[in-house]
């Protein structure tokens, strides 16, 4: 499909055998920021010829493969956390970012995930409008001008909460980062720098990138961009289906492909 866009097809490239290892890593927290946080296991290396398998146990997820380095399994606990807490100022039960009883800004609660901040269900498909509206609402409440008369401690809480809200919005608003974050909440770390050892896919990406480099004008670039966005929508749907059915093997594969097409899109945006 890309030969019409480029002068030199990469047929020689696609005939090569590409074998590079993928590293799937599980994050091990050395410092427990909260006693309610899940604990992640150590780093393991996997061979891409043997796809990782993730157990369906609701209490933990075990990433396994016959190529696992060492003799242990990588396990990520995902047991439910206790959300009970109290306001540091008035002792009201279960305050959120801001206490509803006294209006005091609360210190960051690391058991609160990004979806909870915006009152969203933990799933891949979300409405952009609702996300943006809640984001603006929180930023107004945490604005420095509204807390400048409060204590130094509370101003620091507000700055920390504002930073977390910004990070949450930035993560959830884009399909790729949202997919990676959802997997992390399930105890599966996805390394964006992994290389897929599939000659056909890598050959296609190389041809697309060459087409981007040789594009004569913005119209040609926008045509390629439209095709990339279509591919991103396709693999986003594949991820949503896989994640919804707890098929984490297929979910990881979808993320890997989303990553490649997303990076091509970034190259196009830089050239436009």
Coordinates of C-alpha atoms in Angstrom, one line a residue:
X1 CA 0.0 0.0 0.0
X2 CA 2.9 2.3 0.7
X3 CA 4.8 1.8 -2.6
X4 CA 2.8 4.6 -4.2
X5 CA 4.1 6.9 -1.6
X6 CA 7.8 6.1 -1.7
X7 CA 10.4 5.7 -4.4
X8 CA 12.2 2.7 -3.0
X9 CA 10.3 -0.2 -1.4
X10 CA 12.1 -1.9 1.5
X11 CA 11.7 -5.4 0.2
X12 CA 15.3 -6.2 1.3
X13 CA 14.5 -5.1 4.8
X14 CA 11.4 -7.2 5.1
X15 CA 13.2 -10.4 4.0
X16 CA 15.6 -10.1 6.9
X17 CA 15.0 -12.1 10.0
X18 CA 14.6 -9.7 12.9
X19 CA 15.0 -11.2 16.3
X20 CA 15.3 -8.9 19.2
X21 CA 14.3 -9.6 22.7
X22 CA 11.5 -7.8 24.5
X23 CA 11.8 -6.9 28.1
X24 CA 8.5 -7.1 30.1
X25 CA 9.1 -5.6 33.5
X26 CA 7.2 -5.6 36.7
X27 CA 7.7 -2.6 39.0
X28 CA 8.9 -3.4 42.5
X29 CA 8.2 -0.6 44.9
X30 CA 11.1 -0.2 47.3
X31 CA 9.3 2.5 49.3
X32 CA 5.7 1.9 50.2
X33 CA 4.0 5.3 49.9
X34 CA 0.9 3.8 51.5
X35 CA 0.2 0.6 53.3
X36 CA -2.8 0.2 51.0
X37 CA -0.7 0.2 47.7
X38 CA -0.3 -3.0 45.7
X39 CA 3.2 -4.5 45.7
X40 CA 5.0 -5.2 42.5
X41 CA 7.6 -7.8 41.8
X42 CA 11.1 -7.7 40.3
X43 CA 12.2 -7.3 36.7
X44 CA 12.3 -10.3 34.4
X45 CA 13.3 -10.7 30.7
X46 CA 11.2 -12.5 28.1
X47 CA 11.9 -13.8 24.7
X48 CA 9.5 -12.4 22.1
X49 CA 9.2 -15.8 20.4
X50 CA 7.3 -17.0 23.5
X51 CA 4.5 -14.6 24.3
X52 CA 3.9 -13.9 28.0
X53 CA 0.9 -15.5 29.6
X54 CA -1.0 -13.8 32.4
X55 CA -2.9 -15.7 35.0
X56 CA -6.6 -14.9 35.5
X57 CA -6.5 -15.2 39.3
X58 CA -8.5 -12.2 40.6
X59 CA -6.1 -11.7 43.6
X60 CA -2.9 -11.6 41.6
X61 CA -1.5 -11.7 38.0
X62 CA 1.4 -14.0 37.2
X63 CA 3.4 -13.3 34.0
X64 CA 4.8 -16.6 32.8
X65 CA 6.8 -17.9 29.8
X66 CA 9.1 -20.8 29.1
X67 CA 11.8 -18.3 28.4
X68 CA 11.7 -16.7 31.8
X69 CA 15.1 -15.9 33.1
X70 CA 15.5 -17.7 36.4
X71 CA 13.2 -20.1 38.1
X72 CA 10.6 -17.8 39.6
X73 CA 7.4 -16.3 38.5
X74 CA 6.8 -12.6 38.4
X75 CA 3.7 -11.8 40.5
X76 CA 1.9 -8.5 40.9
X77 CA -0.6 -8.3 43.8
X78 CA -3.9 -6.6 42.9
X79 CA -5.8 -7.2 46.1
X80 CA -8.4 -4.6 47.0
X81 CA -7.2 -1.6 49.0
X82 CA -8.9 -0.1 52.0
X83 CA -10.1 3.4 51.1
X84 CA -11.0 4.5 54.7
X85 CA -9.2 7.7 55.7
X86 CA -9.9 10.9 57.7
X87 CA -9.4 14.6 57.1
X88 CA -6.2 15.8 58.7
X89 CA -7.9 19.0 59.9
X90 CA -11.5 18.1 61.0
X91 CA -11.2 14.3 61.2
X92 CA -14.2 13.8 58.8
X93 CA -14.3 10.4 57.3
X94 CA -13.2 9.6 53.7
X95 CA -12.2 13.0 52.4
X96 CA -11.2 13.2 48.7
X97 CA -8.8 15.7 47.2
X98 CA -10.7 18.4 49.2
X99 CA -12.6 17.7 52.4
X100 CA -16.3 18.2 51.9
X101 CA -16.8 19.1 55.6
X102 CA -14.2 21.8 56.2
X103 CA -12.9 22.5 52.6
X104 CA -9.3 21.7 53.5
X105 CA -7.0 20.4 50.7
X106 CA -5.9 16.9 51.6
X107 CA -2.5 15.3 51.2
X108 CA -2.1 13.0 48.1
X109 CA -3.7 9.6 48.7
X110 CA -1.7 7.1 46.6
X111 CA -4.5 4.6 46.8
X112 CA -6.7 6.9 44.6
X113 CA -6.1 6.1 41.0
X114 CA -6.5 8.5 38.0
X115 CA -10.0 7.2 37.1
X116 CA -11.3 7.8 40.7
X117 CA -10.1 11.5 40.5
X118 CA -12.5 12.1 37.6
X119 CA -15.3 9.9 38.9
X120 CA -14.9 7.5 35.9
X121 CA -15.3 3.8 35.6
X122 CA -12.0 2.0 35.3
X123 CA -12.3 1.1 31.6
X124 CA -10.7 2.0 28.3
X125 CA -13.5 3.8 26.5
X126 CA -14.2 7.2 28.1
X127 CA -15.9 10.4 27.0
X128 CA -13.4 13.2 26.4
X129 CA -15.9 15.8 27.3
X130 CA -16.5 14.5 30.8
X131 CA -12.8 14.1 31.4
X132 CA -12.0 17.7 30.4
X133 CA -14.8 19.1 32.4
X134 CA -13.8 17.4 35.6
X135 CA -10.1 18.4 35.0
X136 CA -11.0 22.1 34.7
X137 CA -13.2 21.8 37.8
X138 CA -10.4 20.4 39.9
X139 CA -7.8 22.8 38.6
X140 CA -10.1 25.7 39.6
X141 CA -10.5 24.3 43.1
X142 CA -6.7 23.8 43.5
X143 CA -5.6 27.1 41.9
X144 CA -2.9 28.8 43.9
X145 CA -5.0 32.0 44.1
X146 CA -7.6 30.1 46.1
X147 CA -5.2 28.6 48.6
X148 CA -2.7 31.5 49.0
X149 CA -4.2 32.5 52.4
X150 CA -3.9 28.9 53.8
X151 CA -1.1 27.4 55.7
X152 CA 2.2 26.5 54.1
X153 CA 1.4 22.8 54.7
X154 CA -2.0 23.1 52.9
X155 CA -0.5 25.1 50.0
X156 CA 2.0 22.2 49.5
X157 CA -0.9 19.7 49.6
X158 CA -2.6 21.8 46.9
X159 CA 0.5 21.9 44.7
X160 CA 0.9 18.1 45.0
X161 CA -2.8 17.4 44.3
X162 CA -2.7 19.8 41.3
X163 CA 0.3 18.0 39.9
X164 CA -1.5 14.6 40.3
X165 CA -4.6 15.9 38.6
X166 CA -2.5 17.2 35.6
X167 CA -0.7 13.9 35.3
X168 CA -4.0 12.0 35.5
X169 CA -5.6 14.1 32.8
X170 CA -2.5 13.9 30.5
X171 CA -2.5 10.1 31.0
X172 CA -6.2 9.4 30.5
X173 CA -6.9 11.7 27.6
X174 CA -4.7 9.8 25.1
X175 CA -5.6 6.2 24.1
X176 CA -2.0 4.8 24.3
X177 CA -1.1 6.2 27.7
X178 CA -4.6 5.3 29.0
X179 CA -4.1 1.7 27.8
X180 CA -0.7 1.4 29.5
X181 CA -2.0 2.8 32.7
X182 CA -4.9 0.4 32.8
X183 CA -2.5 -2.5 32.4
X184 CA -0.4 -1.1 35.2
X185 CA -3.5 -1.0 37.5
X186 CA -3.9 -4.7 36.7
X187 CA -0.4 -5.4 37.7
X188 CA 1.1 -5.7 34.2
X189 CA 3.9 -3.3 33.3
X190 CA 4.3 -2.6 29.6
X191 CA 7.7 -1.2 28.4
X192 CA 7.1 1.3 25.5
X193 CA 10.7 0.8 24.4
X194 CA 10.2 -2.9 23.6
X195 CA 10.9 -4.0 20.0
X196 CA 8.5 -6.5 18.3
X197 CA 10.4 -9.2 16.4
X198 CA 7.8 -9.3 13.5
X199 CA 9.5 -8.6 10.2
X200 CA 6.2 -7.8 8.4
X201 CA 5.2 -5.2 10.9
X202 CA 8.6 -3.6 11.2
X203 CA 9.0 -3.5 7.4
X204 CA 5.7 -1.8 7.1
X205 CA 6.7 0.8 9.7
X206 CA 10.0 1.5 8.0
X207 CA 8.2 2.0 4.7
X208 CA 5.7 4.4 6.3
X209 CA 8.5 6.4 7.8
X210 CA 10.4 6.6 4.5
X211 CA 7.1 7.8 3.0
X212 CA 6.9 10.5 5.6
X213 CA 10.5 11.6 4.9
X214 CA 9.8 11.7 1.1
X215 CA 6.4 13.4 1.3
X216 CA 6.3 16.3 -1.1
X217 CA 3.9 18.5 0.8
X218 CA 1.5 18.8 3.7
X219 CA -1.3 17.1 1.7
X220 CA 0.8 14.0 1.3
X221 CA 1.6 14.0 5.1
X222 CA -2.0 14.4 6.1
X223 CA -2.9 11.5 3.9
X224 CA -0.5 9.3 5.7
X225 CA -1.6 10.8 9.1
X226 CA -5.2 9.8 8.3
X227 CA -4.1 6.2 7.6
X228 CA -2.2 6.1 10.9
X229 CA -5.2 7.4 12.9
X230 CA -7.3 4.7 11.3
X231 CA -4.8 2.1 12.4
X232 CA -4.7 3.5 15.9
X233 CA -8.5 3.3 16.1
X234 CA -8.4 -0.3 15.0
X235 CA -5.8 -1.3 17.6
X236 CA -7.4 0.8 20.3
X237 CA -10.6 -1.3 19.7
X238 CA -8.6 -4.5 19.8
X239 CA -7.1 -3.4 23.1
X240 CA -10.5 -2.5 24.5
X241 CA -11.9 -5.9 23.6
X242 CA -8.9 -7.8 25.0
X243 CA -8.7 -5.8 28.2
X244 CA -12.5 -6.2 28.7
X245 CA -12.2 -9.9 28.5
X246 CA -9.0 -10.0 30.7
X247 CA -6.9 -11.3 27.7
X248 CA -3.8 -9.5 28.8
X249 CA -1.6 -11.2 26.2
X250 CA -3.6 -9.7 23.3
X251 CA -3.9 -6.4 25.2
X252 CA -0.1 -6.1 25.3
X253 CA 0.2 -6.9 21.6
X254 CA -2.3 -4.2 20.8
X255 CA -0.3 -1.7 22.9
X256 CA 2.9 -2.6 21.1
X257 CA 1.2 -1.8 17.7
X258 CA -0.4 1.3 19.0
X259 CA 3.0 2.5 20.1
X260 CA 4.5 2.1 16.6
X261 CA 1.7 4.0 14.8
X262 CA 1.6 6.7 17.5
X263 CA 5.3 7.4 17.0
X264 CA 4.8 7.7 13.2
X265 CA 2.0 10.2 13.9
X266 CA 4.3 12.2 16.1
X267 CA 6.9 12.4 13.3
X268 CA 4.2 13.6 10.9
X269 CA 3.0 16.3 13.4
X270 CA 6.6 17.6 13.7
X271 CA 6.8 18.0 9.9
X272 CA 3.5 19.7 9.4

